[in-house]
Short mmCIF file of C-alpha atoms in Angstrom, two decimals:
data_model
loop_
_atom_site.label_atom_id
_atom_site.label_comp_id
_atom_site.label_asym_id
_atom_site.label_seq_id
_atom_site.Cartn_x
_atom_site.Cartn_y
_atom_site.Cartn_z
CA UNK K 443 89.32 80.45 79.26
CA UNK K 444 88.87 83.94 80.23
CA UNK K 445 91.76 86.34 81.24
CA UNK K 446 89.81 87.11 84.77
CA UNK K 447 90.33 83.57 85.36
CA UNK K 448 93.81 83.06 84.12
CA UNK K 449 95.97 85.16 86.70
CA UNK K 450 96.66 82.72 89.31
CA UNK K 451 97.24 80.33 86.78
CA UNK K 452 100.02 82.31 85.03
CA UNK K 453 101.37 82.42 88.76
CA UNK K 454 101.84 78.48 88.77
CA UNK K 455 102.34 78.72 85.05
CA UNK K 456 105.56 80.66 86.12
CA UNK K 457 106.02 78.22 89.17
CA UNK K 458 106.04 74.97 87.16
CA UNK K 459 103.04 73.83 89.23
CA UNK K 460 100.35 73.58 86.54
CA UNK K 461 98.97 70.11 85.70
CA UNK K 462 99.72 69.24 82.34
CA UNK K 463 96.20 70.10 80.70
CA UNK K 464 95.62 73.51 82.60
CA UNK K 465 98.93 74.04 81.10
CA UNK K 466 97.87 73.72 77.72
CA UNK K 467 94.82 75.75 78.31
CA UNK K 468 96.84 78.47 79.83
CA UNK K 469 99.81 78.09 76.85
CA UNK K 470 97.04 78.04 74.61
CA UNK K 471 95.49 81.17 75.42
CA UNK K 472 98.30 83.03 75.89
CA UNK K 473 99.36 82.52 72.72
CA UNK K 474 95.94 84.15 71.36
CA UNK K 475 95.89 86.75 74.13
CA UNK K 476 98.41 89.64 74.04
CA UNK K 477 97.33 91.16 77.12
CA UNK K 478 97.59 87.88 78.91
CA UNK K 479 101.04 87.31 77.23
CA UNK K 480 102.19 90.73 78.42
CA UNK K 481 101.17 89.98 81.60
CA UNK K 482 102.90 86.68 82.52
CA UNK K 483 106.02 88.70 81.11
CA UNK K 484 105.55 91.48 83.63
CA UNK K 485 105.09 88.54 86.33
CA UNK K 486 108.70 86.82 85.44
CA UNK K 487 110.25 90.75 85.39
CA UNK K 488 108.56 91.30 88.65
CA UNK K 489 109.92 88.06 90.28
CA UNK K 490 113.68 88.80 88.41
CA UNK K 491 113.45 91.77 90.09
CA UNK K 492 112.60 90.75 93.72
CA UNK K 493 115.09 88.07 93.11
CA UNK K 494 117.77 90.23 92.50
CA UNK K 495 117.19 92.92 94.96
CA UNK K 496 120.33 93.44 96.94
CA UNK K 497 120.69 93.45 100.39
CA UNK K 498 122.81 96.60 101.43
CA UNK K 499 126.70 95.05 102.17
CA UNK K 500 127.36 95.62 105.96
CA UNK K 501 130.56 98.04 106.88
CA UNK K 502 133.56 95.96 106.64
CA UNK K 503 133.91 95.28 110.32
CA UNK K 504 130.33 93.95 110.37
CA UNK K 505 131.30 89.94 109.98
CA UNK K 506 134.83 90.39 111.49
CA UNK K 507 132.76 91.16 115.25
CA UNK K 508 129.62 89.09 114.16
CA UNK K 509 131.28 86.27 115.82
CA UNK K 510 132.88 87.18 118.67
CA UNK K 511 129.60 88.77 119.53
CA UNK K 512 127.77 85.89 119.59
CA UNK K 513 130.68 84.29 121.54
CA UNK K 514 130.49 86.96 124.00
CA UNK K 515 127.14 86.56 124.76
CA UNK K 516 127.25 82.77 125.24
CA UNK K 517 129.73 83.32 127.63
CA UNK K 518 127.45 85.56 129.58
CA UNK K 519 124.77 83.39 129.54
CA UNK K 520 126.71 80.12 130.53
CA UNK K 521 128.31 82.61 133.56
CA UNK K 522 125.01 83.44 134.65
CA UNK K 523 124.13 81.38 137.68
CA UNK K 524 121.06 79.24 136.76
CA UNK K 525 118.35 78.20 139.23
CA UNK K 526 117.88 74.98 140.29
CA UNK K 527 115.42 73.26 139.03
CA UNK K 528 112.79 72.05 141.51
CA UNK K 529 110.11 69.04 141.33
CA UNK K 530 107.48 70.99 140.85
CA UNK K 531 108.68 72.86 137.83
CA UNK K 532 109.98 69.81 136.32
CA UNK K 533 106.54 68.73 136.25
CA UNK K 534 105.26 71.81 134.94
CA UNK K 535 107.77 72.30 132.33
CA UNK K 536 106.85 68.33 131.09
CA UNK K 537 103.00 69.55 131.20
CA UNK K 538 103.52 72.71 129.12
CA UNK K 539 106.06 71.50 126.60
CA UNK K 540 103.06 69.50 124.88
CA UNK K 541 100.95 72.51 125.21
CA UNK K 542 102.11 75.77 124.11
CA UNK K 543 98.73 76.89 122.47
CA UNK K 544 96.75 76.14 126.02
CA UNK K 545 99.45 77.72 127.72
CA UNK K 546 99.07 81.04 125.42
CA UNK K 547 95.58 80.74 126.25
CA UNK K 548 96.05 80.10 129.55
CA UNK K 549 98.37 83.26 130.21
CA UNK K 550 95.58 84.94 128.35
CA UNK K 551 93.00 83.61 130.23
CA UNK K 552 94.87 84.45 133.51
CA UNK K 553 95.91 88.10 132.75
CA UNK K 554 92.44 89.12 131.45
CA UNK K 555 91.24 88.47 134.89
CA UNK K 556 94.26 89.67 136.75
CA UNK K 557 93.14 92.98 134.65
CA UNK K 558 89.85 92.80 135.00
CA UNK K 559 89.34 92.41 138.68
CA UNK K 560 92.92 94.47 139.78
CA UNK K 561 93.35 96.89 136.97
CA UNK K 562 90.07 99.22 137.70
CA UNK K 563 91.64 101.33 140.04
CA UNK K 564 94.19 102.14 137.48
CA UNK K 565 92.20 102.46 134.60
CA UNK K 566 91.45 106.44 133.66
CA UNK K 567 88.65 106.96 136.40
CA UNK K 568 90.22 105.14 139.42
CA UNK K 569 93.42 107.69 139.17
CA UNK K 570 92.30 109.55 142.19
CA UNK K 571 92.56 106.52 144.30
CA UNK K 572 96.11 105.26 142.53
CA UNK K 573 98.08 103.10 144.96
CA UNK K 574 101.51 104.64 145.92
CA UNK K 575 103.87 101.80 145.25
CA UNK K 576 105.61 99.96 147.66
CA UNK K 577 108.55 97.40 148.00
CA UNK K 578 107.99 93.99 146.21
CA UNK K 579 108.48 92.09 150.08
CA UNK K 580 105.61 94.20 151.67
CA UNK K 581 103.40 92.68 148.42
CA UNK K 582 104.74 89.45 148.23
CA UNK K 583 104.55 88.76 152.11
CA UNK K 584 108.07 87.71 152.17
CA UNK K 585 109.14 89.53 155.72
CA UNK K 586 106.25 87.26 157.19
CA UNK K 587 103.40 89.02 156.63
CA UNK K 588 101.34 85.91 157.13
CA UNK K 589 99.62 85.97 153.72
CA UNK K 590 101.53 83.88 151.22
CA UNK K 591 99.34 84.62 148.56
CA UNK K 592 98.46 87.84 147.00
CA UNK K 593 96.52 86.55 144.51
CA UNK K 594 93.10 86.77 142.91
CA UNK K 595 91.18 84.88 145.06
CA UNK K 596 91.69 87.03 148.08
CA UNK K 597 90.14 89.84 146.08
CA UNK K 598 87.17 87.56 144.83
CA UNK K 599 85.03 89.99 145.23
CA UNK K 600 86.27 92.10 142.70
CA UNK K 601 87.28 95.45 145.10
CA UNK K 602 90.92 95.94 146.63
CA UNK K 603 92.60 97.58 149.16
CA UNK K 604 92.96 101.37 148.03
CA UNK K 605 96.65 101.54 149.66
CA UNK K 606 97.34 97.92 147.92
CA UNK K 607 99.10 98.48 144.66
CA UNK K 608 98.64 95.87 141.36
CA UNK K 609 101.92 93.87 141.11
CA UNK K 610 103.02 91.69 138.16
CA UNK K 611 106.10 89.32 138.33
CA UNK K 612 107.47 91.81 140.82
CA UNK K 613 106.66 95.03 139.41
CA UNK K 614 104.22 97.61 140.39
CA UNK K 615 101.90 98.75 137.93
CA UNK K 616 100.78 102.31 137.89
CA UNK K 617 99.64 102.33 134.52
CA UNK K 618 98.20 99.88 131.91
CA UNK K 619 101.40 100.15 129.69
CA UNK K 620 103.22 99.19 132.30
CA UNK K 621 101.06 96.30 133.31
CA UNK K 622 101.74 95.09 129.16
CA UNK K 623 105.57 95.78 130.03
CA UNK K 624 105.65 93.52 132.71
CA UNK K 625 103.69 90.94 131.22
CA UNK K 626 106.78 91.06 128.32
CA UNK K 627 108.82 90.63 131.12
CA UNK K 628 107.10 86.75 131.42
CA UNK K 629 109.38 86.02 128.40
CA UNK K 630 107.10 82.98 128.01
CA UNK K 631 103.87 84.95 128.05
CA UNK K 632 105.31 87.11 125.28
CA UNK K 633 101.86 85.80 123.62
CA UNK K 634 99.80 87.50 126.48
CA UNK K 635 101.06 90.85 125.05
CA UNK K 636 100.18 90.01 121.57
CA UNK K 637 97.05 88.68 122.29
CA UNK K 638 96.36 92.37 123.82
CA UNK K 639 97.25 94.00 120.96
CA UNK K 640 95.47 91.96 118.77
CA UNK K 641 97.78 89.89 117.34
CA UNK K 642 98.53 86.41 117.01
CA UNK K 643 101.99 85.11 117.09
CA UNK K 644 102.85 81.38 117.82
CA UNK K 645 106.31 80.96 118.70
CA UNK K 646 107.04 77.27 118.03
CA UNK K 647 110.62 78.00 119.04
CA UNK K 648 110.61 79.67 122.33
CA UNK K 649 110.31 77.41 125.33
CA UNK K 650 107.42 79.08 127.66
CA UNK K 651 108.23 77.53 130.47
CA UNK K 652 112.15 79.03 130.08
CA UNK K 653 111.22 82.44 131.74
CA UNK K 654 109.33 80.64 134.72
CA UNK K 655 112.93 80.64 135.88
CA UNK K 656 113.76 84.15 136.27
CA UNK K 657 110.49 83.73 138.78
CA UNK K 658 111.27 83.66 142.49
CA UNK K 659 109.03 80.99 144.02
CA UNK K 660 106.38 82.76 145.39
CA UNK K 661 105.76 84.67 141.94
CA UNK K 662 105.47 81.47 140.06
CA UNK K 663 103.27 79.78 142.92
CA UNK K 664 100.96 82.92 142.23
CA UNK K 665 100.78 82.74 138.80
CA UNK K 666 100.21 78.73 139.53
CA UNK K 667 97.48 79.16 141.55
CA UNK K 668 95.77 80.81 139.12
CA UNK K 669 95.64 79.07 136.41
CA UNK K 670 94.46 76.05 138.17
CA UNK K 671 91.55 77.75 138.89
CA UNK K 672 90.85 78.65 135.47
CA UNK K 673 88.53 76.32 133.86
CA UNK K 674 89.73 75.90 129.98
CA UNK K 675 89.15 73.42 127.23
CA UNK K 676 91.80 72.45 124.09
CA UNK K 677 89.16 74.54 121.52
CA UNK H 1000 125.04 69.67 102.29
CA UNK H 1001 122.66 68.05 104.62
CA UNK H 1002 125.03 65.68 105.75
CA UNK H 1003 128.09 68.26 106.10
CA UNK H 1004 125.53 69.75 108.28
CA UNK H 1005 124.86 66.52 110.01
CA UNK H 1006 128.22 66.00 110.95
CA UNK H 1007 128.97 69.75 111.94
CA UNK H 1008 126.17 69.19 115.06
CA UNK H 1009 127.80 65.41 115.84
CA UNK H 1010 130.69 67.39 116.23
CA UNK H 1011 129.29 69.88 118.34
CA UNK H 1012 127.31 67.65 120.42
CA UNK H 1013 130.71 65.69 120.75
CA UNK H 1014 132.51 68.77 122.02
CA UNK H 1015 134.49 70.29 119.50
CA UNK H 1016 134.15 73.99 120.28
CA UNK H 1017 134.90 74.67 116.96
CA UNK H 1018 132.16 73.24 115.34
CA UNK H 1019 129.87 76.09 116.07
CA UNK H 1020 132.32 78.44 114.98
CA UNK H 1021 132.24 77.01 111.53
CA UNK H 1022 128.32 76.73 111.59
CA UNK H 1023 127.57 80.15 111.80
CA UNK H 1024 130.95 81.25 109.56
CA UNK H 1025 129.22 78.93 107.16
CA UNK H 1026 125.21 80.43 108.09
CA UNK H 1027 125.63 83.72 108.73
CA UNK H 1028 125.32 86.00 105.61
CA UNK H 1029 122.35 84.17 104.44
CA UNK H 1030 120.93 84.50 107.98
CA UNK H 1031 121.49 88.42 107.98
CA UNK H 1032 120.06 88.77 104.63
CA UNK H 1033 116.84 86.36 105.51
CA UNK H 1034 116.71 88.70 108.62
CA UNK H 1035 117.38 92.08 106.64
CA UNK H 1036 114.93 90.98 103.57
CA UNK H 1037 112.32 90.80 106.30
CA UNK H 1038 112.89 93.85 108.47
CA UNK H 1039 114.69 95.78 106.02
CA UNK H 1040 116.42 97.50 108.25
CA UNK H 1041 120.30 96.61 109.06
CA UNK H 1042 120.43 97.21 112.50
CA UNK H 1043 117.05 94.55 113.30
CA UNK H 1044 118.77 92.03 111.15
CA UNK H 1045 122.07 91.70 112.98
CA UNK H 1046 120.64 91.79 116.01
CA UNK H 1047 117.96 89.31 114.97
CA UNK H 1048 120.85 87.06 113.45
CA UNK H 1049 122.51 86.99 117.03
CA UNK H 1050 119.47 86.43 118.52
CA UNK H 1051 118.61 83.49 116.12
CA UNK H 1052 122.57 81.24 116.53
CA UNK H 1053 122.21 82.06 120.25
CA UNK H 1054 118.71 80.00 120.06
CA UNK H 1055 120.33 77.67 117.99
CA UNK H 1056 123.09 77.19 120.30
CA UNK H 1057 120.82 76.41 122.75
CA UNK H 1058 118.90 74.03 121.24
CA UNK H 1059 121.29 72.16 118.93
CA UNK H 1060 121.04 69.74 121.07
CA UNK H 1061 117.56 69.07 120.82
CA UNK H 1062 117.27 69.46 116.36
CA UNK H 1063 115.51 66.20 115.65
CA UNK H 1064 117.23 65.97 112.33
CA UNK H 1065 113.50 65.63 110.42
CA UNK H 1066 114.04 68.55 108.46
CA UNK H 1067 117.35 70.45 106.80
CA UNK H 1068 119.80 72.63 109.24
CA UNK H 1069 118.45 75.44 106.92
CA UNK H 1070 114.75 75.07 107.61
CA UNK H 1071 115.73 74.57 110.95
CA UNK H 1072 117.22 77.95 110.87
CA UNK H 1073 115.27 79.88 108.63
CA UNK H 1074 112.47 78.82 111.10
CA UNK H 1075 114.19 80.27 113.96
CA UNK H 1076 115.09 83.39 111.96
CA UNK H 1077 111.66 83.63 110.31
CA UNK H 1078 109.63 83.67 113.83
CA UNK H 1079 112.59 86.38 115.44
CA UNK H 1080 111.20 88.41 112.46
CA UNK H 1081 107.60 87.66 112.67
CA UNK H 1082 107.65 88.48 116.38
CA UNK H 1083 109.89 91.58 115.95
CA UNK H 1084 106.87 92.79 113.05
CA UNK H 1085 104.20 92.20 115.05
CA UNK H 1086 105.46 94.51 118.41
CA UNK H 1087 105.13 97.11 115.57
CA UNK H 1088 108.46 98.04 114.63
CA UNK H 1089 108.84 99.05 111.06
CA UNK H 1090 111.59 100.38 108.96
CA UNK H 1091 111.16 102.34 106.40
CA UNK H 1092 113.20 102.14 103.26
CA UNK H 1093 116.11 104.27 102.68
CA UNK H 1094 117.82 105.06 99.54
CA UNK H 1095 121.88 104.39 99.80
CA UNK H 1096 122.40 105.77 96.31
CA UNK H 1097 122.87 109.29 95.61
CA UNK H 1098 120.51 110.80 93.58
CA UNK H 1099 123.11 112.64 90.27
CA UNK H 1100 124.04 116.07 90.31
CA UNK H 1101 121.21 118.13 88.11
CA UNK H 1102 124.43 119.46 85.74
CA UNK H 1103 125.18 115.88 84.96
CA UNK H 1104 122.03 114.48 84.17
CA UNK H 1105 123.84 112.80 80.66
CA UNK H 1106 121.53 109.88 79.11
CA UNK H 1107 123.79 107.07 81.96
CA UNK H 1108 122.73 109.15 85.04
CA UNK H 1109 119.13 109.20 84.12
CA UNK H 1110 119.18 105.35 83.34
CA UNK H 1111 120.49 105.12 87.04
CA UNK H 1112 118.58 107.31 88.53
CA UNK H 1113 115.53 105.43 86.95
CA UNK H 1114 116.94 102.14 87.79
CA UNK H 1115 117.35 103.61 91.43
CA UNK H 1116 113.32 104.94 91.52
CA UNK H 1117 112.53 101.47 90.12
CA UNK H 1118 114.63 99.77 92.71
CA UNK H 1119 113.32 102.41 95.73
CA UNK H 1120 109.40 101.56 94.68
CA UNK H 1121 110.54 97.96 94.72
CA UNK H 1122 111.62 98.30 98.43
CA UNK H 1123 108.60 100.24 99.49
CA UNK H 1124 105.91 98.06 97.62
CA UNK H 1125 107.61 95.00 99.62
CA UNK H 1126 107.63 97.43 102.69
CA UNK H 1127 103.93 97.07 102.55
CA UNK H 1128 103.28 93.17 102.32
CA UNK H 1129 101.62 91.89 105.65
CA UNK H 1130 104.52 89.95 107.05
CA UNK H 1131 103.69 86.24 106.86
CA UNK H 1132 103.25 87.13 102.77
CA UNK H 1133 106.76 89.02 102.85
CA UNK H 1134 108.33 85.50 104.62
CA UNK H 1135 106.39 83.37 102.32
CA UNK H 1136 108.02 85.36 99.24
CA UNK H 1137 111.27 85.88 100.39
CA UNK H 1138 111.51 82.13 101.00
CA UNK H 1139 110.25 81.30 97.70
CA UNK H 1140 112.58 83.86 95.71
CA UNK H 1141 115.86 84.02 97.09
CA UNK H 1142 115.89 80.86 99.32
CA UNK H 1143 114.40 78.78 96.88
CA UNK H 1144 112.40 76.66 98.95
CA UNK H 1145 109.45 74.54 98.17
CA UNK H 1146 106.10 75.49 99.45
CA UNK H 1147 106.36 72.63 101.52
CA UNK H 1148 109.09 73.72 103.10
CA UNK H 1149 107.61 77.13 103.84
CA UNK H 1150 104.85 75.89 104.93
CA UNK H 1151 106.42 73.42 107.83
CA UNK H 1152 108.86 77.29 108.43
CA UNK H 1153 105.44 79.44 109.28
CA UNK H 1154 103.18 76.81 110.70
CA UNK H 1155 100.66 76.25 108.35
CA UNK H 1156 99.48 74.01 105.66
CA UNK H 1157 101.39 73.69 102.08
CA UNK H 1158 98.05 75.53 100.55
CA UNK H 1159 98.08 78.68 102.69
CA UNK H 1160 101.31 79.27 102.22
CA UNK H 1161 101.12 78.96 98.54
CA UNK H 1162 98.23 81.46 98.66
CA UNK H 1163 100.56 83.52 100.83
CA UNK H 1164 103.25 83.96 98.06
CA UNK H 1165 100.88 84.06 95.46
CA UNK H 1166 98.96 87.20 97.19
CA UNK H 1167 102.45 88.81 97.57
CA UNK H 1168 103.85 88.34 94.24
CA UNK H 1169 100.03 89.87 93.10
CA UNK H 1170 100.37 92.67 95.32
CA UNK H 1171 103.67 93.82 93.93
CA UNK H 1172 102.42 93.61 90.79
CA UNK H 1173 99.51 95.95 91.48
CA UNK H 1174 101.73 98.30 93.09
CA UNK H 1175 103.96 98.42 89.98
CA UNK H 1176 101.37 98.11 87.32
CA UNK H 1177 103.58 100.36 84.73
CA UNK H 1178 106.11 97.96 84.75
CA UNK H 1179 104.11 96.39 82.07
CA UNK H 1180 104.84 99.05 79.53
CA UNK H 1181 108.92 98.90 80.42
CA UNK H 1182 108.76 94.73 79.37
#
């Protein structure tokens, strides 16, 4: 055995994980090999050291409020009123809870064109013709405005109105970092943001669908409506 | 341990508002230090220890019982952190320790202020381990899981997160090569 081919080895060596006869190969060439030897010593320092790395003691009042912290903040969440659940999201919720990759890739999916056909006029190029931004109702059509649905497919053909400003879950976007700050305001869609800056988190904790709820109906029928016209497979 | 666990959540999910009280009396330091050994920063780790008993609270209720209360935990703590790493917020390693006063620099002072540079480069080689390798070896270390266990914490197979630790514990080593000569 060479010592190029013994490092990992003195790694599971160390860990206890070596089959018996790779652990008399490795045993036995360490005990001919000095620099090997050295080596797996320097390993099982290394480790002892990590190991016993402190982590700095908090200030003495640290644990005595740690609780009553936490307390405090259940107690604001249980006060805060919670939206009734309706059919529709039930069903939702049931269809996402088995799904959260497809619905990262979904939010994905939907934002990227969201951004691609809305976000030109904000991009560095369209600033001339930025939007002034206007109340959430006048977007949303909820004083009547006659058009439920602000969505995508009334701008299918890729242009908008110059005076129309780009709107995510209720906020207007004037520029691209705000457009990522409002899609981190989708707690569930936390991924969407990730995705954008190239990275990958899966969250097997969160429940995506949880953040639907601080949706008003006509925001989550708009995201809705989109994503059923996406076209997506489980790959 | 598992079962005093067990009983702790029958006897929240039976009411006893006291019960959660006593779970995180009982979880909380090694929670804060999971949460501090992977943002190393003091401030991120209590507020990603109240973060992570507030999601437990809310989903007590729904802990299948398939795994340990701890790897239950650790994987609630361990994706806080992973998230919190990968918006981009780093910390960079301080050192708490007073460097001696030049007039006193007798032969004890300069064994602790070595011991302090050895403990500082420590910090900062760690600093620098992608974060999935920094979970995988804090786990390992000073949880003392299994790479089993790890694995079913970061969502991926026993053999990746074996390579995981292994690559960290390597890349420490490179970064402190002249340890060798101290050993």
């Amino acid at each position: 055995m060479r010592c190029a081919d013994i490092e990992f080895k003195l790694l599971e060596l160390i860990e206890g994980g070596l089959p018996s006869d790779q652990r008399s190969e490795v045993l036995s060439h360490l005990d001919g090999c000095a620099v090997c030897t050295a080596e797996c010593a320097a390993y099982r320092t290394l480790l002892t050291r990590v190991e016993i790395e402190p982590v700095p003691e908090p200030p003495p009042s640290f644990w005595d409020e740690f609780l009553p912290a936490l307390k405090s903040r259940i107690r604001q969440e249980a006060d805060r009123p919670k939206p009734t659940p309706v059919r529709w999201l039930t069903n939702v919720r049931s269809w996402f809870a088995f799904r959260p990759r497809l619905v990262a890739g979904l939010a994905v999916a939907a934002v990227s064109i969201f951004v691609i056909v809305r976000l030109p006029d904000v991009l560095p190029g369209g600033a001339g013709r930025r939007a002034a931004p206007v109340t959430i109702e006048r977007v949303t059509g909820r004083n009547g405005g006659g058009d439920n649905m602000p969505a995508v497919s009334r701008l299918g053909n890729g242009s908008r109105h110059l005076d129309e400003p780009l709107m995510v879950a209720g906020e207007v976007v004037e520029e691209p970092a705000v457009l990522v700050a409002a899609i981190q305001r989708l707690g569930w869609a936390d991924e969407i943001a990730d995705r954008l800056e190239g990275a990958w988190i899966q969250r097997r904790e969160a429940d995506p669908t949880d953040s639907l709820n601080s949706l008003d109906e006509k925001e989550r029928q708009f995201l809705l409506n989109h994503m059923n016209q996406l076209t997506w497979s489980e790959s | 341990m598992r079962e005093a666990d067990f009983e702790l959540i029958d006897r929240f999910l039976q009411g006893d508002g006291t019960a959660f009280d006593d779970l995180v009396r009982k979880r909380q330091r090694e929670v804060y230090n999971l949460a501090y050994r992977m943002t190393r920063n003091a401030d991120d780790a209590r507020d990603i220890a109240q973060e992570a008993f507030l999601q437990v609270y809310r989903n007590l209720s729904r802990f299948d019982r398939r795994s340990s209360l701890s790897t239950w935990v650790y994987r609630i703590v361990v994706n806080l952190c992973l998230n919190h790493l990968s918006r981009g917020s780093r910390s960079l390693h301080v050192s708490v320790d007073q460097h001696p006063d030049p007039a006193d620099l007798s032969e004890g002072s300069l064994a602790r202020l070595e011991e302090r540079e050895r403990a500082d480069a420590l910090a900062r080689a760690i600093d620098t381990l992608p974060p999935q390798q920094r979970a995988s070896l804090t786990l390992r270390v000073h949880q003392h899981l299994a790479h089993r266990e790890i694995a079913e914490i970061l969502g991926v197979s026993e053999a990746t997160a074996k390579v995981h630790y292994f690559h960290a514990v390597q890349a420490l080593r490179r970064k402190l090569a002249d340890w060798r000569e101290d050993t």
